[in-house]
Tab-separated table of C-alpha atoms in Angstrom:
chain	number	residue	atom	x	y	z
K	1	UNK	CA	40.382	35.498	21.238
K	2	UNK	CA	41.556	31.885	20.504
K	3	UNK	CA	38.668	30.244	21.669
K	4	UNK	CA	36.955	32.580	18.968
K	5	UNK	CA	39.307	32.142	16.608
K	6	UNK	CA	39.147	28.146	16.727
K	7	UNK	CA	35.458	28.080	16.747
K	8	UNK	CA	35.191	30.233	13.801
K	9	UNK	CA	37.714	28.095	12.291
K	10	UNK	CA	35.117	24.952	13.071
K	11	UNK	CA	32.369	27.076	11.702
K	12	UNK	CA	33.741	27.761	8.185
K	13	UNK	CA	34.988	24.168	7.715
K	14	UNK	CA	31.630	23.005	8.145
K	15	UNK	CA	30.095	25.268	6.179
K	16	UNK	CA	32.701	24.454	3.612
K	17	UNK	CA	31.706	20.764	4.100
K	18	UNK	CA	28.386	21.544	3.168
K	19	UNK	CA	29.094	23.914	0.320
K	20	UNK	CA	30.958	20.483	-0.898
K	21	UNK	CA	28.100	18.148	-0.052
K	22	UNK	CA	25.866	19.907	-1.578
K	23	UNK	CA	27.354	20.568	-4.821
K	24	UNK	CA	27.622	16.683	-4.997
K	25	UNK	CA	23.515	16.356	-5.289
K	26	UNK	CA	23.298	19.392	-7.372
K	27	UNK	CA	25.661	17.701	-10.213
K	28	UNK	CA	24.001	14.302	-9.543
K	29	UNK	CA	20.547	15.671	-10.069
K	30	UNK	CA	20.996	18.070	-12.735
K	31	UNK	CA	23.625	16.583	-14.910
K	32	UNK	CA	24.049	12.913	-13.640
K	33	UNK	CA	26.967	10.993	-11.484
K	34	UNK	CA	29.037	10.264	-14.810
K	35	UNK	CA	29.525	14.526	-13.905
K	36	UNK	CA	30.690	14.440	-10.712
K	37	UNK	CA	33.962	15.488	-10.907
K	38	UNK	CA	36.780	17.010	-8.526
K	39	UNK	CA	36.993	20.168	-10.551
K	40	UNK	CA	33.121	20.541	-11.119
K	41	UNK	CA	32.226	19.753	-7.926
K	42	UNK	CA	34.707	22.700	-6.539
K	43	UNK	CA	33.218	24.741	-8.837
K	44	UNK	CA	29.932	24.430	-8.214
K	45	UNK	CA	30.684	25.123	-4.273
K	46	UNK	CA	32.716	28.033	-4.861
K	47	UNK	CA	35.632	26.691	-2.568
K	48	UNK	CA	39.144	25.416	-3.699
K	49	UNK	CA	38.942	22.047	-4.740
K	50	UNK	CA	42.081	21.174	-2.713
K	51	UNK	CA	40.191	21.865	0.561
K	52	UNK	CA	38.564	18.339	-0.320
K	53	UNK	CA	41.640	17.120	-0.006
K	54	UNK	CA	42.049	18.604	3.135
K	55	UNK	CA	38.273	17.952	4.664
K	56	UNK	CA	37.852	14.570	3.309
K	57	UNK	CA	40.811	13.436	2.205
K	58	UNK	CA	40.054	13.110	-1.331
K	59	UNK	CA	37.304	12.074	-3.389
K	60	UNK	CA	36.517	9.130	-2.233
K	61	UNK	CA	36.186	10.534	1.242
K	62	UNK	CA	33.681	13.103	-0.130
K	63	UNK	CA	31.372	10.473	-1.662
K	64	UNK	CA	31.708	8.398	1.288
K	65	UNK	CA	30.224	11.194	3.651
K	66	UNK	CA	27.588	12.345	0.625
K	67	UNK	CA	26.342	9.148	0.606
K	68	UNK	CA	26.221	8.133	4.005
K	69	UNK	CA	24.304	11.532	4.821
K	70	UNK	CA	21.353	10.218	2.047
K	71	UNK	CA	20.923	6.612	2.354
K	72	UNK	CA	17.914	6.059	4.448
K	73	UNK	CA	18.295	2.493	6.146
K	74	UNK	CA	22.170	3.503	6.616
K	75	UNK	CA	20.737	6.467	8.985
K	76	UNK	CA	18.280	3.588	10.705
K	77	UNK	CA	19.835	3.208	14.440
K	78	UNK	CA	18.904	0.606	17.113
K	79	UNK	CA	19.151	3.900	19.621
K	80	UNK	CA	16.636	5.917	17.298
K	81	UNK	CA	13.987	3.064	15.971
K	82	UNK	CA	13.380	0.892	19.458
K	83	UNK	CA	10.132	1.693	20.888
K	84	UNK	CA	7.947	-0.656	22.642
K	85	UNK	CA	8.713	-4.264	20.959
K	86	UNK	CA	6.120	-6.597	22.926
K	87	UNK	CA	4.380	-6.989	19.245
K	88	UNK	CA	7.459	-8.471	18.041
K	89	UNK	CA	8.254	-5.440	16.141
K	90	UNK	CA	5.453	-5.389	14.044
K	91	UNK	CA	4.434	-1.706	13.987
K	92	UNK	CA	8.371	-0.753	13.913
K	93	UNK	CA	8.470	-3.070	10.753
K	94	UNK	CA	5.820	-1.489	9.261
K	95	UNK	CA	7.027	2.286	10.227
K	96	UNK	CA	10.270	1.760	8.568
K	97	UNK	CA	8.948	0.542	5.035
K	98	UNK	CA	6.370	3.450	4.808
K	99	UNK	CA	9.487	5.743	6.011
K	100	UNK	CA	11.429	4.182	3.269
K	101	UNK	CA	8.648	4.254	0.938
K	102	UNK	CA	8.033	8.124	1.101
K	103	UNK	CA	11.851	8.877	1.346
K	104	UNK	CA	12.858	7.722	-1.540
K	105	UNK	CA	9.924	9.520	-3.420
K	106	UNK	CA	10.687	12.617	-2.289
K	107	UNK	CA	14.430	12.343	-2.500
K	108	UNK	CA	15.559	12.818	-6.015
K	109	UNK	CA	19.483	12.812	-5.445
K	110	UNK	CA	19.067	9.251	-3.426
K	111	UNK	CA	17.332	7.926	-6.438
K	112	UNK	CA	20.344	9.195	-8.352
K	113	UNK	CA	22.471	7.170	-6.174
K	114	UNK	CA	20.365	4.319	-6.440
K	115	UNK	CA	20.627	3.862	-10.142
K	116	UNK	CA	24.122	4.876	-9.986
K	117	UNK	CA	24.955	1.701	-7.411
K	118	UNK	CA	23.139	-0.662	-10.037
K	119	UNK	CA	24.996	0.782	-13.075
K	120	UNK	CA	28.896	0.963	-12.141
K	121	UNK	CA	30.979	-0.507	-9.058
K	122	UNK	CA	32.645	2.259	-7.071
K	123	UNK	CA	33.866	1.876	-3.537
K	124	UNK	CA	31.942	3.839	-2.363
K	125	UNK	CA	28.776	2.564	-3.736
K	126	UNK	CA	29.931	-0.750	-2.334
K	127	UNK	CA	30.079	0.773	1.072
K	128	UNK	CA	26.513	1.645	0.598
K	129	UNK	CA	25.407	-1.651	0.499
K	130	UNK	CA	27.431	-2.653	3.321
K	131	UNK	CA	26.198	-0.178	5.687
K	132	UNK	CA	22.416	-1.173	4.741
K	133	UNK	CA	23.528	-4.848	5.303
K	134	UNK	CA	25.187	-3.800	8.775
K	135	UNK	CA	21.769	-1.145	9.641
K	136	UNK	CA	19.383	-4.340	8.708
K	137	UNK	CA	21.418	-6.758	10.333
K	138	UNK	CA	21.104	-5.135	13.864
K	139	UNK	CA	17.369	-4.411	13.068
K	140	UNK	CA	16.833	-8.389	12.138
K	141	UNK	CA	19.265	-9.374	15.076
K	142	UNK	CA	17.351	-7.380	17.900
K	143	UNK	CA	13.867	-7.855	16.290
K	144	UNK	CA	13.289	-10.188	13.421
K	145	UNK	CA	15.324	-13.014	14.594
K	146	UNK	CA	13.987	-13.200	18.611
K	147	UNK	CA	10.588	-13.157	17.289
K	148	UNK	CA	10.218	-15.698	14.106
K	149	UNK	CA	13.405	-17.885	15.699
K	150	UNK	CA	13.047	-20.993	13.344
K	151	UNK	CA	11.558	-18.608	10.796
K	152	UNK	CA	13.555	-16.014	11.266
K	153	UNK	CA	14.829	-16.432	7.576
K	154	UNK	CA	11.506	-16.546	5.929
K	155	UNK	CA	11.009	-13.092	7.776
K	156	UNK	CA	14.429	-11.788	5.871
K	157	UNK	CA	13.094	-13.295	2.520
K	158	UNK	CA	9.587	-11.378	2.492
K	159	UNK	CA	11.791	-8.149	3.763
K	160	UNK	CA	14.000	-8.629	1.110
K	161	UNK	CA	11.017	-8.181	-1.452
K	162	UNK	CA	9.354	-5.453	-0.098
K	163	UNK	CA	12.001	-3.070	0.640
K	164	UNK	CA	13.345	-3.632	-3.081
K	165	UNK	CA	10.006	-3.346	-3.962
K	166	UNK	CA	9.194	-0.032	-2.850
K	167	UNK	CA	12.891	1.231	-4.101
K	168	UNK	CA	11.904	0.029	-7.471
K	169	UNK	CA	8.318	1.750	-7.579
K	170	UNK	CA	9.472	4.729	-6.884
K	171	UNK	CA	12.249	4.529	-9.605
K	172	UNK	CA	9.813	3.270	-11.674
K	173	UNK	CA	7.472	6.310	-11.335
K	174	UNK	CA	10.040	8.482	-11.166
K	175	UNK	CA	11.479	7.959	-14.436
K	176	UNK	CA	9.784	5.780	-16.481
K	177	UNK	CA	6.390	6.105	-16.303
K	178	UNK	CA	3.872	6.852	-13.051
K	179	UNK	CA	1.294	3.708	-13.890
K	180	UNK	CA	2.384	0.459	-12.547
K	181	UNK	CA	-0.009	-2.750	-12.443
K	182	UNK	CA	-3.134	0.396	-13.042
K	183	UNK	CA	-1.544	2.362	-9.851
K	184	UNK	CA	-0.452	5.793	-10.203
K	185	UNK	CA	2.484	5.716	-7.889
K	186	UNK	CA	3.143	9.499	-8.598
K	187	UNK	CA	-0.574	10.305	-7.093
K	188	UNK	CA	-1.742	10.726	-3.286
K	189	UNK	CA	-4.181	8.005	-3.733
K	190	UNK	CA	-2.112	5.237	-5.905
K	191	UNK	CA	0.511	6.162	-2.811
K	192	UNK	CA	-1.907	5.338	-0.049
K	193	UNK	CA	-2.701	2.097	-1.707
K	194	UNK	CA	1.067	1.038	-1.618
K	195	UNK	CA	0.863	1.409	1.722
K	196	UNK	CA	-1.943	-0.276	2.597
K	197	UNK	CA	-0.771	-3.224	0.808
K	198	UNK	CA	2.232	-2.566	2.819
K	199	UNK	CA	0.627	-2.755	6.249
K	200	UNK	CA	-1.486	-5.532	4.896
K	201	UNK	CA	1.488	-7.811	3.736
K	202	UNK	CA	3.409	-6.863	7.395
K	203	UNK	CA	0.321	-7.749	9.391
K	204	UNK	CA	-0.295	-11.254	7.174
K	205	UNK	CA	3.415	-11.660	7.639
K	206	UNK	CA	3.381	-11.620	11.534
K	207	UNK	CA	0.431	-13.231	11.860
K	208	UNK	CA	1.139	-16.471	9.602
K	209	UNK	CA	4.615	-16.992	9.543
């Protein structure tokens, strides 16, 4: 009876986690992160807002583990991402900014958090950058770096552009306006065209650098 007990006990605090979580991207993409707020956000889960206290250990805690569960390159893993590497990495490359590239379009409460790191500081926005810093740097570290040695830099540089790039298109589309330089990045075929340009500008990339 205790072993049933404690993992029912497990059960509803995760589900109570979630109920949390979630109410965190419904405020952000309905009403905006200037809403998120302790009392909203326990009211929007339906559970008392001092179990956030208790499960995260305030809010801080909460956005910490919201965010971390929608960044995509903070999710990137050396265990998950390392198939066969004897092309330098080239098709892994390539994988990951198409991945990115269609994440972010289809995510609306990451784009949320996007725009909300470039318009306030928070800790835990700041955390968010570190952990893409820390995800990339093991990517360029195990990949990048053994490949292009003396140009290992360069490689960081043209990575640098294209996966701020592709954040910023689909921003762009999503908010402003789908056209950009006569490409509808909101269509099926302006998307395809982003990524062939992408695949184009990864194989240039490894083969003149």
């Amino acid at each position: 009876m205790e072993r049933k007990s404690a993992a029912g006990s497990i059960r509803n605090k995760e589900r109570s986690k979630k109920k949390f979580l979630d109410a965190v991207g419904k405020i952000l993409k309905t009403k905006g992160y200037a809403a998120l707020k302790i009392n909203d956000i326990a009211a929007t889960a339906g559970v008392d807002k001092k179990m956030i206290y208790t499960y995260f250990g305030g809010m801080d805690g909460l956005m910490d583990e919201y965010i971390r569960s929608q960044d995509y390159w903070s999710n990137v893993t050396t265990e998950q991402t390392l198939p066969d590497l004897s092309d330098g990495g080239k098709l892994l490359t390539e994988h990951l900014l198409l991945t990115q590239f269609d994440y972010v379009f289809s995510n609306k409460e990451f784009q949320k958090l996007l725009l909300w790191r470039l318009s306030e500081p928070r800790k835990s926005l700041a955390k968010l950058t570190e952990r893409q810093e820390e995800s990339g740097e093991n990517l360029f570290t195990l990949i990048g770096d053994p490949y292009f040695k003396e140009h290992s830099q360069d490689f960081r540089a043209i990575m640098a552009i294209m996966v701020s790039g592709l954040y910023y298109l689909n921003l762009y589309s999503s908010l402003n306006g789908s056209i950009f330089c006569g490409i509808d990045v909101n269509t099926t075929e302006g998307r395809d065209k982003i990524k062939k340009a992408v695949s184009f500008l990864v194989e240039q990339t490894y083969e003149k650098l």
